[in-house]
mmCIF file of C-alpha atoms in Angstrom:
data_model
loop_
_atom_site.group_PDB
_atom_site.id
_atom_site.type_symbol
_atom_site.label_atom_id
_atom_site.label_comp_id
_atom_site.label_asym_id
_atom_site.label_seq_id
_atom_site.Cartn_x
_atom_site.Cartn_y
_atom_site.Cartn_z
ATOM 1 C CA MET Q 1414 -19.553 -46.355 -81.039
ATOM 2 C CA ALA Q 1415 -18.429 -46.160 -84.647
ATOM 3 C CA VAL Q 1416 -19.413 -43.091 -86.624
ATOM 4 C CA PRO Q 1417 -21.903 -44.107 -89.350
ATOM 5 C CA HIS Q 1418 -21.170 -43.609 -93.029
ATOM 6 C CA PRO Q 1419 -24.040 -43.344 -95.490
ATOM 7 C CA SER Q 1420 -23.765 -45.077 -98.838
ATOM 8 C CA ASP Q 1421 -23.007 -42.933 -101.854
ATOM 9 C CA ALA Q 1422 -26.374 -43.848 -103.397
ATOM 10 C CA GLY Q 1423 -28.262 -43.080 -100.192
ATOM 11 C CA LEU Q 1424 -26.487 -39.756 -99.752
ATOM 12 C CA ALA Q 1425 -27.247 -38.799 -103.348
ATOM 13 C CA ALA Q 1426 -30.922 -39.663 -102.821
ATOM 14 C CA ALA Q 1427 -31.077 -37.604 -99.609
ATOM 15 C CA ARG Q 1428 -29.502 -34.616 -101.365
ATOM 16 C CA ALA Q 1429 -31.891 -34.899 -104.299
ATOM 17 C CA TYR Q 1430 -34.820 -34.994 -101.867
ATOM 18 C CA LEU Q 1431 -33.685 -31.824 -100.056
ATOM 19 C CA GLU Q 1432 -33.192 -30.066 -103.385
ATOM 20 C CA ASP Q 1433 -36.700 -31.051 -104.460
ATOM 21 C CA GLN Q 1434 -38.193 -29.850 -101.180
ATOM 22 C CA ALA Q 1435 -36.302 -26.565 -101.566
ATOM 23 C CA ARG Q 1436 -38.240 -26.000 -104.789
ATOM 24 C CA VAL Q 1437 -41.469 -26.743 -102.899
ATOM 25 C CA ALA Q 1438 -40.546 -24.283 -100.128
ATOM 26 C CA HIS Q 1439 -39.769 -21.615 -102.702
ATOM 27 C CA GLY Q 1440 -43.149 -22.249 -104.284
ATOM 28 C CA PHE Q 1441 -44.739 -21.719 -100.850
ATOM 29 C CA GLY Q 1442 -43.166 -18.265 -100.787
ATOM 30 C CA SER Q 1443 -40.293 -19.081 -98.428
ATOM 31 C CA PRO Q 1444 -36.973 -18.488 -100.231
ATOM 32 C CA PHE Q 1445 -35.169 -18.494 -96.869
ATOM 33 C CA VAL Q 1446 -36.223 -22.077 -96.080
ATOM 34 C CA ALA Q 1447 -35.441 -23.054 -99.659
ATOM 35 C CA ALA Q 1448 -31.904 -21.699 -99.200
ATOM 36 C CA LEU Q 1449 -31.520 -23.631 -95.935
ATOM 37 C CA LEU Q 1450 -32.514 -26.906 -97.567
ATOM 38 C CA LEU Q 1451 -30.202 -26.354 -100.545
ATOM 39 C CA ALA Q 1452 -27.293 -25.600 -98.214
ATOM 40 C CA GLY Q 1453 -28.176 -28.716 -96.224
ATOM 41 C CA ALA Q 1454 -27.981 -30.770 -99.405
ATOM 42 C CA ARG Q 1455 -24.578 -29.292 -100.290
ATOM 43 C CA HIS Q 1456 -23.019 -29.916 -96.867
ATOM 44 C CA LEU Q 1457 -24.816 -33.004 -95.598
ATOM 45 C CA GLU Q 1458 -21.607 -35.055 -95.533
ATOM 46 C CA VAL Q 1459 -20.191 -33.079 -92.567
ATOM 47 C CA ALA Q 1460 -22.990 -34.489 -90.364
ATOM 48 C CA PRO Q 1461 -22.587 -38.291 -90.537
ATOM 49 C CA TYR Q 1462 -25.444 -39.141 -88.153
ATOM 50 C CA THR Q 1463 -27.909 -36.821 -89.861
ATOM 51 C CA ALA Q 1464 -26.716 -37.851 -93.316
ATOM 52 C CA THR Q 1465 -27.029 -41.556 -92.540
ATOM 53 C CA MET Q 1466 -30.511 -41.148 -91.109
ATOM 54 C CA MET Q 1467 -31.657 -39.242 -94.199
ATOM 55 C CA ALA Q 1468 -29.879 -41.635 -96.572
ATOM 56 C CA GLU Q 1469 -31.370 -44.745 -94.957
ATOM 57 C CA TRP Q 1470 -34.824 -43.331 -94.264
ATOM 58 C CA PRO Q 1471 -37.365 -46.196 -94.180
ATOM 59 C CA GLY Q 1472 -40.166 -45.243 -96.505
ATOM 60 C CA ASP Q 1473 -41.014 -42.087 -98.377
ATOM 61 C CA ARG Q 1474 -39.112 -39.039 -97.138
ATOM 62 C CA ALA Q 1475 -41.673 -36.593 -98.502
ATOM 63 C CA SER Q 1476 -44.610 -38.305 -96.800
ATOM 64 C CA ALA Q 1477 -42.696 -38.191 -93.520
ATOM 65 C CA ALA Q 1478 -41.874 -34.492 -94.070
ATOM 66 C CA VAL Q 1479 -38.186 -35.145 -93.383
ATOM 67 C CA ALA Q 1480 -37.201 -31.777 -94.859
ATOM 68 C CA MET Q 1481 -39.537 -29.964 -92.479
ATOM 69 C CA ARG Q 1482 -38.087 -31.959 -89.575
ATOM 70 C CA PHE Q 1483 -34.635 -30.858 -90.731
ATOM 71 C CA HIS Q 1484 -35.722 -27.230 -90.954
ATOM 72 C CA SER Q 1485 -37.295 -27.475 -87.493
ATOM 73 C CA ALA Q 1486 -34.006 -28.735 -86.055
ATOM 74 C CA LEU Q 1487 -32.084 -25.842 -87.603
ATOM 75 C CA HIS Q 1488 -34.681 -23.340 -86.380
ATOM 76 C CA ALA Q 1489 -34.453 -24.790 -82.865
ATOM 77 C CA LEU Q 1490 -30.652 -24.506 -82.828
ATOM 78 C CA ALA Q 1491 -30.911 -20.934 -84.121
ATOM 79 C CA ARG Q 1492 -33.470 -19.959 -81.469
ATOM 80 C CA GLN Q 1493 -31.260 -21.465 -78.754
ATOM 81 C CA GLY Q 1494 -28.355 -19.336 -79.973
ATOM 82 C CA SER Q 1495 -25.744 -22.026 -79.307
ATOM 83 C CA ILE Q 1496 -24.364 -21.948 -82.873
ATOM 84 C CA ALA Q 1497 -23.498 -18.309 -83.544
ATOM 85 C CA PRO Q 1498 -23.424 -18.283 -87.385
ATOM 86 C CA LEU Q 1499 -26.791 -20.029 -87.555
ATOM 87 C CA ALA Q 1500 -28.394 -17.717 -84.994
ATOM 88 C CA ALA Q 1501 -27.058 -14.698 -86.894
ATOM 89 C CA LEU Q 1502 -28.461 -16.066 -90.154
ATOM 90 C CA PHE Q 1503 -31.943 -16.508 -88.687
ATOM 91 C CA ARG Q 1504 -31.793 -13.006 -87.186
ATOM 92 C CA GLY Q 1505 -30.956 -11.592 -90.617
ATOM 93 C CA GLU Q 1506 -27.498 -10.392 -89.543
ATOM 94 C CA THR Q 1507 -25.675 -12.405 -92.237
ATOM 95 C CA VAL Q 1508 -26.503 -13.854 -95.649
ATOM 96 C CA ASP Q 1509 -23.818 -16.561 -95.648
ATOM 97 C CA VAL Q 1510 -26.214 -19.507 -95.654
ATOM 98 C CA ASP Q 1511 -23.557 -22.071 -96.547
ATOM 99 C CA HIS Q 1512 -21.273 -21.182 -93.641
ATOM 100 C CA ALA Q 1513 -24.158 -21.106 -91.161
ATOM 101 C CA VAL Q 1514 -25.703 -24.407 -92.216
ATOM 102 C CA ARG Q 1515 -22.366 -26.207 -92.594
ATOM 103 C CA THR Q 1516 -21.362 -25.068 -89.089
ATOM 104 C CA ALA Q 1517 -24.734 -26.168 -87.698
ATOM 105 C CA LEU Q 1518 -24.454 -29.573 -89.341
ATOM 106 C CA ALA Q 1519 -20.939 -30.102 -88.005
ATOM 107 C CA MET Q 1520 -21.627 -28.855 -84.470
ATOM 108 C CA GLY Q 1521 -25.225 -30.018 -84.074
ATOM 109 C CA ASP Q 1522 -25.177 -33.334 -85.922
ATOM 110 C CA LEU Q 1523 -26.484 -35.443 -83.027
ATOM 111 C CA VAL Q 1524 -29.130 -32.885 -82.091
ATOM 112 C CA ILE Q 1525 -30.407 -32.658 -85.666
ATOM 113 C CA ALA Q 1526 -30.428 -36.451 -86.049
ATOM 114 C CA GLU Q 1527 -32.465 -36.786 -82.857
ATOM 115 C CA ARG Q 1528 -34.991 -34.190 -84.045
ATOM 116 C CA LEU Q 1529 -35.423 -36.096 -87.316
ATOM 117 C CA LYS Q 1530 -36.951 -38.960 -85.310
ATOM 118 C CA HIS Q 1531 -39.943 -36.856 -84.305
ATOM 119 C CA PRO Q 1532 -42.779 -36.024 -86.744
ATOM 120 C CA THR Q 1533 -43.810 -32.479 -87.451
ATOM 121 C CA GLN Q 1534 -46.500 -31.029 -85.211
ATOM 122 C CA THR Q 1535 -48.131 -27.703 -86.019
ATOM 123 C CA ASN Q 1536 -51.243 -25.820 -84.906
ATOM 124 C CA GLU Q 1537 -52.331 -23.063 -87.323
ATOM 125 C CA VAL Q 1538 -54.972 -20.931 -85.602
ATOM 126 C CA ALA Q 1539 -55.824 -19.014 -88.796
ATOM 127 C CA ARG Q 1540 -57.915 -22.064 -89.724
ATOM 128 C CA SER Q 1541 -60.317 -21.151 -86.938
ATOM 129 C CA ALA Q 1542 -61.695 -18.398 -89.208
ATOM 130 C CA ALA Q 1543 -63.391 -21.003 -91.398
ATOM 131 C CA PHE Q 1544 -64.826 -22.739 -88.347
ATOM 132 C CA ALA Q 1545 -66.047 -19.443 -86.891
ATOM 133 C CA ALA Q 1546 -67.765 -18.484 -90.155
ATOM 134 C CA ALA Q 1547 -69.541 -21.848 -90.321
ATOM 135 C CA LEU Q 1548 -70.629 -21.537 -86.686
ATOM 136 C CA LEU Q 1549 -72.106 -18.090 -87.352
ATOM 137 C CA HIS Q 1550 -74.231 -19.542 -90.146
ATOM 138 C CA LEU Q 1551 -75.318 -22.398 -87.887
ATOM 139 C CA GLY Q 1552 -76.102 -19.901 -85.151
ATOM 140 C CA GLN Q 1553 -78.419 -18.039 -87.497
ATOM 141 C CA MET Q 1554 -80.175 -21.275 -88.455
ATOM 142 C CA PHE Q 1555 -80.554 -22.870 -85.018
ATOM 143 C CA ALA Q 1556 -79.760 -20.228 -82.344
ATOM 144 C CA MET Q 1557 -78.111 -22.843 -80.125
ATOM 145 C CA PRO Q 1558 -74.815 -22.924 -78.171
ATOM 146 C CA VAL Q 1559 -71.884 -24.904 -79.576
ATOM 147 C CA GLU Q 1560 -69.821 -27.804 -78.259
ATOM 148 C CA LEU Q 1561 -66.522 -28.097 -80.135
ATOM 149 C CA LEU Q 1562 -64.986 -31.540 -80.676
ATOM 150 C CA GLU Q 1563 -61.720 -31.845 -82.621
ATOM 151 C CA ILE Q 1564 -59.774 -34.880 -83.835
ATOM 152 C CA GLY Q 1565 -56.085 -34.208 -84.414
ATOM 153 C CA ALA Q 1566 -56.144 -31.198 -82.127
ATOM 154 C CA SER Q 1567 -52.363 -30.846 -81.629
ATOM 155 C CA ALA Q 1568 -52.167 -28.272 -78.809
ATOM 156 C CA GLY Q 1569 -55.891 -27.601 -79.065
ATOM 157 C CA LEU Q 1570 -55.427 -23.954 -80.003
ATOM 158 C CA ASN Q 1571 -58.355 -23.948 -82.429
ATOM 159 C CA LEU Q 1572 -60.589 -25.073 -79.564
ATOM 160 C CA ASN Q 1573 -60.091 -21.570 -78.173
ATOM 161 C CA LEU Q 1574 -61.599 -19.955 -81.271
ATOM 162 C CA GLY Q 1575 -64.262 -18.244 -79.160
ATOM 163 C CA ARG Q 1576 -61.462 -16.387 -77.352
ATOM 164 C CA TYR Q 1577 -60.056 -14.902 -80.579
ATOM 165 C CA ARG Q 1578 -61.297 -11.831 -82.410
ATOM 166 C CA HIS Q 1579 -62.277 -12.834 -85.950
ATOM 167 C CA ASN Q 1580 -62.792 -10.220 -88.631
ATOM 168 C CA LEU Q 1581 -64.669 -12.154 -91.309
ATOM 169 C CA GLY Q 1582 -65.232 -9.764 -94.156
ATOM 170 C CA GLY Q 1583 -66.323 -7.089 -91.700
ATOM 171 C CA THR Q 1584 -68.310 -9.357 -89.385
ATOM 172 C CA ILE Q 1585 -66.647 -9.467 -85.962
ATOM 173 C CA ALA Q 1586 -66.973 -12.758 -84.083
ATOM 174 C CA GLY Q 1587 -65.522 -14.098 -80.854
ATOM 175 C CA ASP Q 1588 -63.922 -11.898 -78.198
ATOM 176 C CA PRO Q 1589 -63.795 -8.316 -79.519
ATOM 177 C CA CYS Q 1590 -61.113 -7.463 -76.944
ATOM 178 C CA SER Q 1591 -58.848 -10.453 -77.680
ATOM 179 C CA GLU Q 1592 -55.109 -9.899 -78.098
ATOM 180 C CA LEU Q 1593 -55.284 -12.105 -81.207
ATOM 181 C CA THR Q 1594 -57.146 -10.914 -84.298
ATOM 182 C CA ILE Q 1595 -57.619 -13.318 -87.196
ATOM 183 C CA ALA Q 1596 -58.587 -11.495 -90.377
ATOM 184 C CA PRO Q 1597 -58.423 -13.708 -93.473
ATOM 185 C CA THR Q 1598 -58.668 -12.343 -96.988
ATOM 186 C CA TRP Q 1599 -62.399 -12.446 -97.619
ATOM 187 C CA PHE Q 1600 -64.324 -12.827 -100.866
ATOM 188 C CA GLY Q 1601 -68.079 -12.600 -101.203
ATOM 189 C CA PRO Q 1602 -70.663 -11.636 -98.583
ATOM 190 C CA PRO Q 1603 -69.631 -11.890 -94.924
ATOM 191 C CA PRO Q 1604 -71.255 -14.405 -92.555
ATOM 192 C CA PRO Q 1605 -74.225 -13.257 -90.477
ATOM 193 C CA ALA Q 1606 -73.475 -11.204 -87.367
ATOM 194 C CA THR Q 1607 -74.874 -13.766 -84.944
ATOM 195 C CA THR Q 1608 -73.481 -14.711 -81.535
ATOM 196 C CA LEU Q 1609 -70.597 -17.181 -81.391
ATOM 197 C CA ASP Q 1610 -71.563 -19.085 -78.231
ATOM 198 C CA VAL Q 1611 -69.006 -21.827 -77.465
ATOM 199 C CA ARG Q 1612 -70.088 -23.580 -74.277
ATOM 200 C CA SER Q 1613 -67.450 -26.353 -74.209
ATOM 201 C CA ALA Q 1614 -64.533 -27.676 -76.238
ATOM 202 C CA ARG Q 1615 -62.579 -30.926 -76.242
ATOM 203 C CA GLY Q 1616 -59.936 -32.397 -78.509
ATOM 204 C CA VAL Q 1617 -57.908 -35.567 -79.032
ATOM 205 C CA ASP Q 1618 -54.578 -36.166 -80.760
ATOM 206 C CA LEU Q 1619 -52.218 -39.131 -81.143
ATOM 207 C CA ALA Q 1620 -49.448 -36.989 -79.643
ATOM 208 C CA PRO Q 1621 -51.111 -33.971 -78.006
ATOM 209 C CA ILE Q 1622 -49.031 -30.903 -77.219
ATOM 210 C CA ARG Q 1623 -49.361 -29.960 -73.551
ATOM 211 C CA ILE Q 1624 -49.553 -26.208 -73.106
ATOM 212 C CA GLU Q 1625 -47.832 -26.509 -69.731
ATOM 213 C CA ASP Q 1626 -44.842 -28.184 -71.445
ATOM 214 C CA ALA Q 1627 -42.628 -25.234 -72.404
ATOM 215 C CA ALA Q 1628 -40.329 -27.410 -74.538
ATOM 216 C CA ALA Q 1629 -43.286 -28.762 -76.535
ATOM 217 C CA CYS Q 1630 -44.542 -25.233 -77.183
ATOM 218 C CA GLU Q 1631 -41.069 -24.242 -78.346
ATOM 219 C CA ARG Q 1632 -41.157 -27.121 -80.825
ATOM 220 C CA LEU Q 1633 -44.410 -25.740 -82.237
ATOM 221 C CA LEU Q 1634 -42.627 -22.444 -82.864
ATOM 222 C CA ASP Q 1635 -39.597 -24.241 -84.308
ATOM 223 C CA HIS Q 1636 -41.738 -25.788 -87.046
ATOM 224 C CA LEU Q 1637 -42.733 -22.358 -88.373
ATOM 225 C CA PHE Q 1638 -40.801 -20.727 -91.211
ATOM 226 C CA VAL Q 1639 -38.915 -17.747 -89.807
ATOM 227 C CA ASP Q 1640 -40.026 -15.594 -92.755
ATOM 228 C CA GLN Q 1641 -43.702 -16.256 -91.917
ATOM 229 C CA VAL Q 1642 -43.786 -13.363 -89.478
ATOM 230 C CA GLN Q 1643 -47.573 -13.118 -89.187
ATOM 231 C CA ARG Q 1644 -47.917 -16.829 -88.523
ATOM 232 C CA MET Q 1645 -45.277 -16.647 -85.790
ATOM 233 C CA ASP Q 1646 -47.119 -13.733 -84.191
ATOM 234 C CA ARG Q 1647 -50.467 -15.579 -84.331
ATOM 235 C CA LEU Q 1648 -49.029 -18.692 -82.716
ATOM 236 C CA THR Q 1649 -47.234 -16.735 -79.993
ATOM 237 C CA ARG Q 1650 -50.452 -14.893 -79.092
ATOM 238 C CA ALA Q 1651 -52.554 -18.061 -79.234
ATOM 239 C CA LEU Q 1652 -50.144 -19.841 -76.886
ATOM 240 C CA ALA Q 1653 -50.351 -16.935 -74.435
ATOM 241 C CA ILE Q 1654 -54.158 -17.199 -74.452
ATOM 242 C CA ALA Q 1655 -53.990 -20.991 -74.064
ATOM 243 C CA ARG Q 1656 -51.784 -20.697 -70.995
ATOM 244 C CA ARG Q 1657 -54.553 -18.685 -69.340
ATOM 245 C CA HIS Q 1658 -57.316 -20.874 -70.762
ATOM 246 C CA PRO Q 1659 -55.842 -24.370 -71.391
ATOM 247 C CA PRO Q 1660 -57.856 -26.181 -74.060
ATOM 248 C CA PRO Q 1661 -58.728 -29.737 -72.916
ATOM 249 C CA THR Q 1662 -56.928 -32.250 -75.159
ATOM 250 C CA GLY Q 1663 -55.940 -35.878 -74.695
ATOM 251 C CA SER Q 1664 -54.659 -38.902 -76.569
ATOM 252 C CA GLY Q 1665 -57.945 -40.791 -76.579
#
């Protein structure tokens, strides 16, 4: 099979897109991911399959989160440890981003290109704090148990919100002995200290993540920015809880 060659115009457009998304990542407070994307733009030509896929992307790259797919692929390769300079970069043992990313692109071209085919899939359990606060207010109003139903549940981790310890401006909700504490920055009065009584929970997703699928759970972790340490810790703890208490999710 012939090695693909992206057009000069397509390659320039792909590079410009990565550079733009690097500015977005920096604005999100992730200079490390921004540096990865900029290095990817500089060295994209050493990965012909990845470069061609990005150059010939059908539709809007930003809407498809192609940059985040690219970052996820690099994170996965780093976590696997198969490309030493990249693994060292993610561990903070080197600051030579260009060497690490260029080596990863050259050695992992086919792997990265394959990962670009799959959309991003995340499951941020910190969002459950907002749900828990609303449920406490509803509990004060109606004093009734709750049935959780979620559309777009991903791995269904937010369906386990009753198994997390939430510190909501000083009001503790959920399991006070949970290994996962979610404590958002709180403004204003805390929600009422009523009982969070979740009797059942179900979710659906177009492409649900199965907790029993170790590779799928690894992909969830791969999508996180390595410099978002607290988010990584939350997800790791939530996955451990979900393995003991699998949230029921399906595709319809």
